[in-house]
Short mmCIF file of C-alpha atoms and ligand atoms in Angstrom, two decimals:
data_model
loop_
_atom_site.label_atom_id
_atom_site.label_comp_id
_atom_site.label_asym_id
_atom_site.label_seq_id
_atom_site.Cartn_x
_atom_site.Cartn_y
_atom_site.Cartn_z
CA UNK Q 26 219.80 159.27 136.73
CA UNK Q 27 217.28 157.15 134.45
CA UNK Q 28 217.25 157.86 130.93
CA UNK Q 29 213.30 159.59 131.32
CA UNK Q 30 214.61 161.49 133.97
CA UNK Q 31 217.22 162.83 131.94
CA UNK Q 32 215.43 163.41 129.00
CA UNK Q 33 212.97 165.37 131.02
CA UNK Q 34 215.49 167.91 132.38
CA UNK Q 35 216.53 168.71 129.23
CA UNK Q 36 213.08 169.23 127.40
CA UNK Q 37 212.46 171.63 130.36
CA UNK Q 38 215.49 173.31 130.76
CA UNK Q 39 215.43 174.24 126.64
CA UNK Q 40 214.84 178.09 126.89
CA UNK Q 41 212.37 177.57 123.55
CA UNK Q 42 210.17 174.78 125.40
CA UNK Q 43 209.50 177.32 128.32
CA UNK Q 44 206.39 178.44 127.78
CA UNK Q 45 205.52 182.70 127.08
CA UNK Q 46 203.73 184.25 129.98
CA UNK Q 47 201.61 186.30 128.98
CA UNK Q 48 202.02 189.39 128.23
CA UNK Q 49 201.48 190.78 131.90
CA UNK Q 50 204.15 188.70 133.45
CA UNK Q 51 206.68 189.08 130.45
CA UNK Q 52 206.42 192.75 130.53
CA UNK Q 53 205.32 193.17 134.63
CA UNK Q 54 207.88 196.32 135.25
CA UNK Q 55 206.26 198.13 132.54
CA UNK Q 56 203.01 197.65 133.84
CA UNK Q 57 200.60 199.22 136.58
CA UNK Q 58 200.08 195.91 138.49
CA UNK Q 59 201.04 194.85 141.36
CA UNK Q 60 201.61 191.71 143.42
CA UNK Q 61 197.34 192.43 144.71
CA UNK Q 62 196.56 191.59 141.27
CA UNK Q 63 194.86 188.74 139.81
CA UNK Q 64 196.22 188.03 136.30
CA UNK Q 65 193.91 186.48 134.40
CA UNK Q 66 195.46 185.67 130.91
CA UNK Q 67 195.52 182.90 127.69
CA UNK Q 68 199.47 184.18 127.22
CA UNK Q 69 198.25 186.28 124.57
CA UNK Q 70 201.60 188.50 122.66
CA UNK Q 71 205.01 187.50 121.53
CA UNK Q 72 203.25 187.56 118.12
CA UNK Q 73 205.45 186.74 114.96
CA UNK Q 74 206.97 189.74 113.53
CA UNK Q 75 207.03 188.87 109.44
CA UNK Q 76 208.91 190.11 107.42
CA UNK Q 77 207.17 190.12 103.63
CA UNK Q 78 208.85 189.70 99.92
CA UNK Q 79 206.65 190.55 97.69
CA UNK Q 80 205.52 193.92 99.93
CA UNK Q 81 208.87 194.84 100.04
CA UNK Q 82 209.61 193.90 96.26
CA UNK Q 83 206.45 196.30 95.42
CA UNK Q 84 208.25 198.79 96.62
CA UNK Q 85 210.88 198.99 95.12
CA UNK Q 86 213.93 199.67 96.77
CA UNK Q 87 216.45 199.18 99.59
CA UNK Q 88 213.30 199.30 102.67
CA UNK Q 89 212.10 196.34 104.88
CA UNK Q 90 208.76 195.55 105.70
CA UNK Q 91 207.87 193.34 108.28
CA UNK Q 92 204.14 192.47 109.76
CA UNK Q 93 203.24 192.20 112.94
CA UNK Q 94 201.16 189.41 112.82
CA UNK Q 95 198.72 190.50 115.77
CA UNK Q 96 195.79 188.20 114.79
CA UNK Q 97 197.66 185.20 116.42
CA UNK Q 98 196.80 186.57 119.66
CA UNK Q 99 194.28 184.13 121.25
CA UNK Q 100 190.73 185.70 120.39
CA UNK Q 101 192.59 186.03 117.58
CA UNK Q 102 193.03 190.10 117.23
CA UNK Q 103 195.26 192.30 118.93
CA UNK Q 104 192.56 193.58 121.46
CA UNK Q 105 193.62 190.19 123.84
CA UNK Q 106 196.11 192.71 124.69
CA UNK Q 107 194.41 195.51 125.84
CA UNK Q 108 191.66 193.09 127.53
CA UNK Q 109 194.41 191.00 129.72
CA UNK Q 110 195.03 194.39 131.48
CA UNK Q 111 191.81 195.67 131.22
CA UNK Q 112 189.88 192.60 132.62
CA UNK Q 113 192.59 191.94 135.77
CA UNK Q 114 192.48 195.02 137.12
CA UNK Q 115 189.07 194.89 136.82
CA UNK Q 116 189.04 191.71 138.87
CA UNK Q 117 191.47 193.15 141.29
CA UNK Q 118 188.83 196.31 141.64
CA UNK Q 119 186.05 192.96 142.62
CA UNK Q 120 184.32 194.14 139.33
CA UNK Q 121 181.64 191.18 138.59
CA UNK Q 122 180.64 192.45 135.57
CA UNK Q 123 182.07 194.43 132.28
CA UNK Q 124 180.51 195.60 128.94
CA UNK Q 125 181.49 197.10 124.94
CA UNK Q 126 180.41 197.80 122.73
CA UNK Q 127 181.70 196.12 119.46
CA UNK Q 128 182.66 196.33 115.71
CA UNK Q 129 183.33 192.54 116.71
CA UNK Q 130 186.82 192.05 118.12
CA UNK Q 131 186.07 193.41 121.21
CA UNK Q 132 183.56 191.22 121.93
CA UNK Q 133 185.43 188.04 121.65
CA UNK Q 134 188.00 189.38 123.88
CA UNK Q 135 186.01 190.91 126.57
CA UNK Q 136 183.62 187.78 126.41
CA UNK Q 137 186.90 185.22 126.42
CA UNK Q 138 188.55 187.33 129.46
CA UNK Q 139 186.35 187.95 131.67
CA UNK Q 140 184.40 184.45 131.82
CA UNK Q 141 187.86 183.06 132.19
CA UNK Q 142 187.74 185.28 134.99
CA UNK Q 143 185.04 184.02 136.08
CA UNK Q 144 183.13 187.82 135.56
CA UNK Q 145 180.05 187.96 133.20
CA UNK Q 146 180.51 189.81 130.20
CA UNK Q 147 177.66 192.24 128.58
CA UNK Q 148 178.38 193.20 124.73
CA UNK Q 149 176.75 195.63 122.55
CA UNK Q 150 177.26 194.78 118.73
CA UNK Q 151 175.58 196.62 115.55
CA UNK Q 152 173.28 194.21 114.50
CA UNK Q 153 174.50 192.73 110.92
CA UNK Q 154 178.13 194.62 110.55
CA UNK Q 155 179.83 191.77 112.54
CA UNK Q 156 181.72 189.20 110.56
CA UNK Q 157 180.90 185.83 111.66
CA UNK Q 158 183.64 184.50 113.20
CA UNK Q 159 183.62 187.56 115.81
CA UNK Q 160 179.98 187.02 116.93
CA UNK Q 161 180.32 182.90 116.59
CA UNK Q 162 183.30 183.32 119.33
CA UNK Q 163 181.21 186.17 121.60
CA UNK Q 164 178.63 183.74 121.78
CA UNK Q 165 180.70 180.30 122.07
CA UNK Q 166 183.03 182.46 124.68
CA UNK Q 167 179.39 183.01 127.21
CA UNK Q 168 178.98 186.78 126.66
CA UNK Q 169 175.36 187.93 126.82
CA UNK Q 170 174.98 189.50 123.54
CA UNK Q 171 173.15 192.21 122.77
CA UNK Q 172 172.68 193.45 118.98
CA UNK Q 173 171.20 196.68 118.51
CA UNK Q 174 169.88 198.40 115.38
CA UNK Q 175 172.36 201.16 114.81
CA UNK Q 176 176.21 202.07 114.39
CA UNK Q 177 179.19 201.49 116.79
CA UNK Q 178 179.52 204.83 117.49
CA UNK Q 179 175.49 204.50 118.75
CA UNK Q 180 176.21 201.45 120.51
CA UNK Q 181 179.46 203.23 122.24
CA UNK Q 182 177.22 206.17 123.89
CA UNK Q 183 174.90 203.70 125.12
CA UNK Q 184 177.54 201.17 127.05
CA UNK Q 185 179.19 204.52 128.96
CA UNK Q 186 176.26 205.74 130.02
CA UNK Q 187 175.31 202.41 131.22
CA UNK Q 188 178.71 201.87 133.27
CA UNK Q 189 178.23 204.93 134.47
CA UNK Q 190 174.74 204.10 136.02
CA UNK Q 191 175.39 200.67 136.32
CA UNK Q 192 178.22 198.91 138.36
CA UNK Q 193 179.39 197.43 135.51
CA UNK Q 194 183.30 197.53 134.09
CA UNK Q 195 183.64 199.64 130.37
CA UNK Q 196 186.23 197.71 128.92
CA UNK Q 197 186.31 199.23 125.80
CA UNK Q 198 189.65 201.16 124.86
CA UNK Q 199 188.51 204.30 126.78
CA UNK Q 200 189.09 202.19 129.59
CA UNK Q 201 193.05 203.17 130.45
CA UNK Q 202 194.22 199.65 131.38
CA UNK Q 203 193.69 198.60 127.88
CA UNK Q 204 195.67 200.98 126.26
CA UNK Q 205 198.98 199.99 128.56
CA UNK Q 206 198.19 196.39 127.36
CA UNK Q 207 198.57 197.53 123.90
CA UNK Q 208 201.63 199.00 124.43
CA UNK Q 209 203.72 196.01 124.79
CA UNK Q 210 203.42 195.22 120.83
CA UNK Q 211 205.98 198.23 120.59
CA UNK Q 212 208.28 196.83 123.05
CA UNK Q 213 207.85 193.21 121.12
CA UNK Q 214 209.26 194.97 118.31
CA UNK Q 215 211.68 197.24 119.34
CA UNK Q 216 212.75 193.73 121.27
CA UNK Q 217 213.15 192.20 118.25
CA UNK Q 218 214.26 194.55 115.57
CA UNK Q 219 217.87 195.91 117.94
CA UNK Q 220 215.48 199.64 117.53
CA UNK Q 221 212.52 201.22 116.42
CA UNK Q 222 211.01 201.00 112.95
CA UNK Q 223 211.10 203.98 110.93
CA UNK Q 224 207.22 203.66 109.85
CA UNK Q 225 204.61 201.67 111.68
CA UNK Q 226 202.29 201.55 109.15
CA UNK Q 227 198.09 200.76 111.11
CA UNK Q 228 194.68 200.87 110.76
CA UNK Q 229 192.92 203.64 112.54
CA UNK Q 230 189.20 202.61 113.47
CA UNK Q 231 188.30 204.22 117.46
CA UNK Q 232 192.75 205.11 116.76
CA UNK Q 233 193.76 203.29 120.49
CA UNK Q 234 195.46 201.40 118.84
CA UNK Q 235 197.82 203.66 117.62
CA UNK Q 236 197.69 205.97 120.48
CA UNK Q 237 198.59 202.60 122.39
CA UNK Q 238 201.46 201.97 120.12
CA UNK Q 239 203.00 205.23 120.57
CA UNK Q 240 203.01 205.22 123.67
CA UNK Q 241 204.82 201.67 124.23
CA UNK Q 242 207.23 203.42 121.82
CA UNK Q 243 207.61 206.34 123.76
CA UNK Q 244 208.58 205.04 126.95
CA UNK Q 245 210.95 202.71 125.24
CA UNK Q 246 212.96 205.49 123.96
CA UNK Q 247 213.02 207.41 127.06
CA UNK Q 248 214.45 204.14 128.68
CA UNK Q 249 217.41 203.85 126.25
CA UNK Q 250 216.00 200.60 124.45
CA UNK Q 251 215.94 202.43 121.53
CA UNK Q 252 217.71 205.49 119.64
CA UNK Q 253 215.05 206.68 117.33
CA UNK Q 254 211.54 207.49 117.25
CA UNK Q 255 208.91 205.52 114.27
CA UNK Q 256 206.52 207.93 111.50
CA UNK Q 257 203.77 206.83 112.88
CA UNK Q 258 201.22 206.42 109.68
CA UNK Q 259 197.25 205.53 110.50
CA UNK Q 260 195.38 204.40 107.76
CA UNK Q 261 191.10 204.73 107.60
CA UNK Q 262 188.89 203.23 105.33
CA UNK Q 263 187.61 206.00 102.64
CA UNK Q 264 183.86 205.44 103.79
CA UNK Q 265 185.38 205.62 107.44
CA UNK Q 266 187.93 208.04 108.10
CA UNK Q 267 186.72 210.69 110.41
CA UNK Q 268 191.11 211.36 111.39
CA UNK Q 269 191.52 211.52 108.14
CA UNK Q 270 188.72 214.47 106.82
CA UNK Q 271 188.97 215.42 110.71
CA UNK Q 272 185.17 215.68 110.80
CA UNK Q 273 182.92 213.19 112.92
CA UNK Q 274 181.11 210.59 109.70
CA UNK Q 275 177.35 210.14 110.56
CA UNK Q 276 177.55 207.08 108.13
CA UNK Q 277 180.51 205.52 107.95
CA UNK Q 278 180.66 202.71 105.28
CA UNK Q 279 183.34 199.90 104.65
CA UNK Q 280 183.70 196.21 103.85
CA UNK Q 281 186.31 196.75 107.00
CA UNK Q 282 183.86 196.74 109.53
CA UNK Q 283 186.98 196.46 112.53
CA UNK Q 284 187.07 199.95 111.70
CA UNK Q 285 183.84 201.14 110.79
CA UNK Q 286 183.66 204.18 113.41
CA UNK Q 287 182.41 207.48 112.41
CA UNK Q 288 183.69 209.09 115.35
CA UNK Q 289 187.23 207.68 117.51
CA UNK Q 290 186.65 207.95 121.30
CA UNK Q 291 191.11 208.45 121.08
CA UNK Q 292 191.09 210.74 118.49
CA UNK Q 293 193.01 213.57 120.75
CA UNK Q 294 195.65 210.90 122.08
CA UNK Q 295 196.14 209.85 117.78
CA UNK Q 296 196.73 213.88 116.53
CA UNK Q 297 199.55 214.00 119.28
CA UNK Q 298 200.87 210.88 118.51
CA UNK Q 299 200.49 211.79 114.38
CA UNK Q 300 202.26 215.23 115.53
CA UNK Q 301 204.87 214.12 118.30
CA UNK Q 302 206.14 211.40 115.35
CA UNK Q 303 206.42 213.79 112.12
CA UNK Q 304 203.06 211.31 111.21
CA UNK Q 305 200.10 211.08 109.26
CA UNK Q 306 196.98 210.05 108.51
CA UNK Q 307 195.43 209.24 105.24
CA UNK Q 308 192.78 207.13 103.76
CA UNK Q 309 192.68 204.04 101.78
CA UNK Q 310 189.56 202.53 99.18
CA UNK Q 311 187.81 198.81 100.01
CA UNK Q 312 189.56 198.49 96.39
CA UNK Q 313 193.01 199.10 97.72
CA UNK Q 314 192.70 197.11 100.75
CA UNK Q 315 191.06 194.42 98.94
CA UNK Q 316 194.02 194.34 96.72
CA UNK Q 317 196.43 194.45 99.87
CA UNK Q 318 194.68 191.46 101.69
CA UNK Q 319 195.04 189.42 98.48
CA UNK Q 320 198.33 190.05 97.67
CA UNK Q 321 198.60 188.92 101.23
CA UNK Q 322 196.98 185.97 101.12
CA UNK Q 323 198.52 184.56 98.08
CA UNK Q 324 202.02 185.59 98.39
CA UNK Q 325 202.89 185.56 101.71
CA UNK Q 326 200.66 183.18 103.18
CA UNK Q 327 199.20 186.05 105.82
CA UNK Q 328 195.85 185.72 105.99
CA UNK Q 329 194.36 188.90 107.96
CA UNK Q 330 191.50 190.56 107.87
CA UNK Q 331 190.24 193.31 105.70
CA UNK Q 332 190.66 196.12 108.44
CA UNK Q 333 194.41 195.07 108.75
CA UNK Q 334 194.76 195.01 105.56
CA UNK Q 335 194.65 198.68 105.48
CA UNK Q 336 197.81 199.19 107.30
CA UNK Q 337 199.40 197.41 103.83
CA UNK Q 338 196.97 199.18 101.58
CA UNK Q 339 198.78 202.40 102.94
CA UNK Q 340 201.90 201.29 103.22
CA UNK Q 341 201.73 200.50 99.08
CA UNK Q 342 200.00 204.10 98.04
CA UNK Q 343 202.71 205.67 99.77
CA UNK Q 344 205.29 203.72 99.36
CA UNK Q 345 206.69 207.04 97.05
CA UNK Q 346 207.19 208.75 100.38
CA UNK Q 347 209.36 205.99 102.66
CA UNK Q 348 213.50 206.78 102.90
CA UNK Q 349 216.07 204.63 101.22
CA UNK Q 350 217.08 201.90 103.81
CA UNK Q 351 213.94 202.31 105.89
CA UNK Q 352 211.97 199.59 107.93
CA UNK Q 353 208.56 200.04 108.44
CA UNK Q 354 206.70 197.55 110.25
CA UNK Q 355 202.53 197.28 109.43
CA UNK Q 356 200.31 195.71 112.01
CA UNK Q 357 197.78 193.46 110.76
CA UNK Q 358 195.17 193.62 114.05
CA UNK Q 359 193.14 190.35 113.23
CA UNK Q 360 192.84 187.12 111.68
CA UNK Q 361 191.47 186.69 108.87
CA UNK Q 362 189.31 183.81 110.06
CA UNK Q 363 187.74 185.84 111.77
CA UNK Q 364 185.32 187.29 108.12
CA UNK Q 365 184.65 184.20 105.49
CA UNK Q 366 182.48 186.21 104.54
CA UNK Q 367 184.92 188.48 102.89
CA UNK Q 368 187.63 185.89 102.03
CA UNK Q 369 184.19 183.78 100.51
CA UNK Q 370 183.80 186.19 98.22
CA UNK Q 371 187.13 188.51 97.78
CA UNK Q 372 189.94 185.87 96.08
CA UNK Q 373 191.43 185.18 93.12
CA UNK Q 374 190.78 181.34 93.35
CA UNK Q 375 190.44 178.78 90.83
CA UNK Q 376 187.54 177.04 92.79
CA UNK Q 377 185.97 173.90 90.63
CA UNK Q 378 182.22 172.92 91.68
CA UNK Q 379 180.63 169.72 91.03
CA UNK Q 380 182.54 167.74 89.80
CA UNK Q 381 182.59 164.04 89.02
CA UNK Q 382 183.92 162.15 91.45
CA UNK Q 383 186.70 160.47 88.83
CA UNK Q 384 190.64 160.90 88.12
CA UNK Q 385 189.60 161.53 85.05
CA UNK Q 386 187.33 165.04 85.35
CA UNK Q 387 189.64 165.90 88.54
CA UNK Q 388 192.71 165.54 86.06
CA UNK Q 389 190.70 167.49 82.86
CA UNK Q 390 189.96 170.07 86.34
CA UNK Q 391 193.45 170.14 86.96
CA UNK Q 392 194.75 170.92 83.75
CA UNK Q 393 196.64 167.45 83.10
C1 PLP G 418 189.66 197.18 116.94
C2 PLP G 418 190.01 197.08 115.64
C3 PLP G 418 190.59 197.19 115.10
C4 PLP G 418 190.87 199.41 115.24
O1 PLP G 418 191.48 199.54 116.25
P1 PLP G 418 192.06 201.19 116.95
O2 PLP G 418 192.16 200.83 118.41
O3 PLP G 418 189.86 200.82 117.40
O4 PLP G 418 192.19 201.73 116.43
C5 PLP G 418 191.58 197.96 113.66
N1 PLP G 418 191.42 195.80 113.14
C6 PLP G 418 190.54 195.39 113.73
C7 PLP G 418 191.31 193.72 113.23
C8 PLP G 418 190.13 195.65 115.08
O5 PLP G 418 190.49 194.49 115.63
#
C-alpha cells in the first residue's frame, strides 16, 4: 500500500474526522421519519455546550453554568433544528411551497432549507422589526419576502389563514415537526453531560423551543438516559412578556426582536412544561438583556443575539434561587452577527476613529 493510501485511510478512519450527518440521521430513532422521508439537511445540530466561567463566578457558589450555543447552526439559530424536520416532511408530503411568519430567524432558516429541498419559500415579516442579518439571509437564500405594516402576531394570523386556503405548508412552530427537530438539543445536552442539568434557562417568544426542550428531556428520561429532569426556566423581555404577566400584549416592545411576540402560539405546551418541571417564567428588562449580552461577548468571547442573552440575564437575576452544586444550561438561541446594529450601539469597546495613518498617532491612541 502506498504511503498516500495509508495516510488517507488513517485520516478517514479517524472518528473525529467523520462528518456529523445532521440531527435527523444522528437521532433518527427518536424522530418521525422513515426510509421514504427525503432528508433535507445542512448538517445542523451538534452545537457546543460551553462552560462559562464569568457567569459561574457571578453566581459565586459551586454552580456550573454552560451555554448551549445554538447560534452555531448553519443559518445561525436553533430554528435550523426544526426546519430540517419541517422541510423534509413537507417534501415527503409533496409540498411545493412553504410559508412562515417570522421575526427573522424562522424566515432565514425556512428559506435556506426550502431552497435546498427545491421548494419555494414565502416569508412574512413585520416591516422594520427584523434584524439586518436575518433579512439579508432570507433575500440571499432566495425566499419571496413580504413585509407587512404590522407586528409578528398579525403576520402569523395571515399565514395561518393562507396555509388553510392555499397549497402552501406552514412552517411556523405550530408545525409539529418543528418541535420534533428542536427537541434534539435536549438530547445533545444529556449526551454531553451524561445527565440532565438542574436548570434550563431559555428565552421565550412563541414558546415552541421551551416546549421542544421539555419533550426531549422527558423522552430521554423515560428511556432511562437521564435520572432527573431539569426545572424549565423561561425568560421574556419585560415589554413583551405575555407568559409572565399571563395576558396578551397588544404592542410588544423590546430590543430583543426575536422574542417580540405578544400572543405565543405554544402557550399551553409551555405552561404544562413549567408546571411539570416545577419551573418558572420571569421577565428581564432590555437593560438586563444587554448587560448579559455584553458579559458574554467581552468576557467569554461568545457573541449571541440579544434575545438569546435573555436566558443568561434571567439566570443572573434569579441566581439566589439555585441550590448549591447545581448544573445550569442557558440556551443561546441565535448568533450575534444576526443583529449588527444592536452590537454597534451596545458595547464598551474603545474605538478610535479618523486617526492619521502614522505610527506616532496610532501608538498614542494605544496609550504607548
Ligand atoms: C425564535 C427565537 C426565539 C424564541 O423561540 P420560541 O420557540 O419562539 O420561544 C428566541 N431567540 C431567538 C434567537 C429566536 O430566533
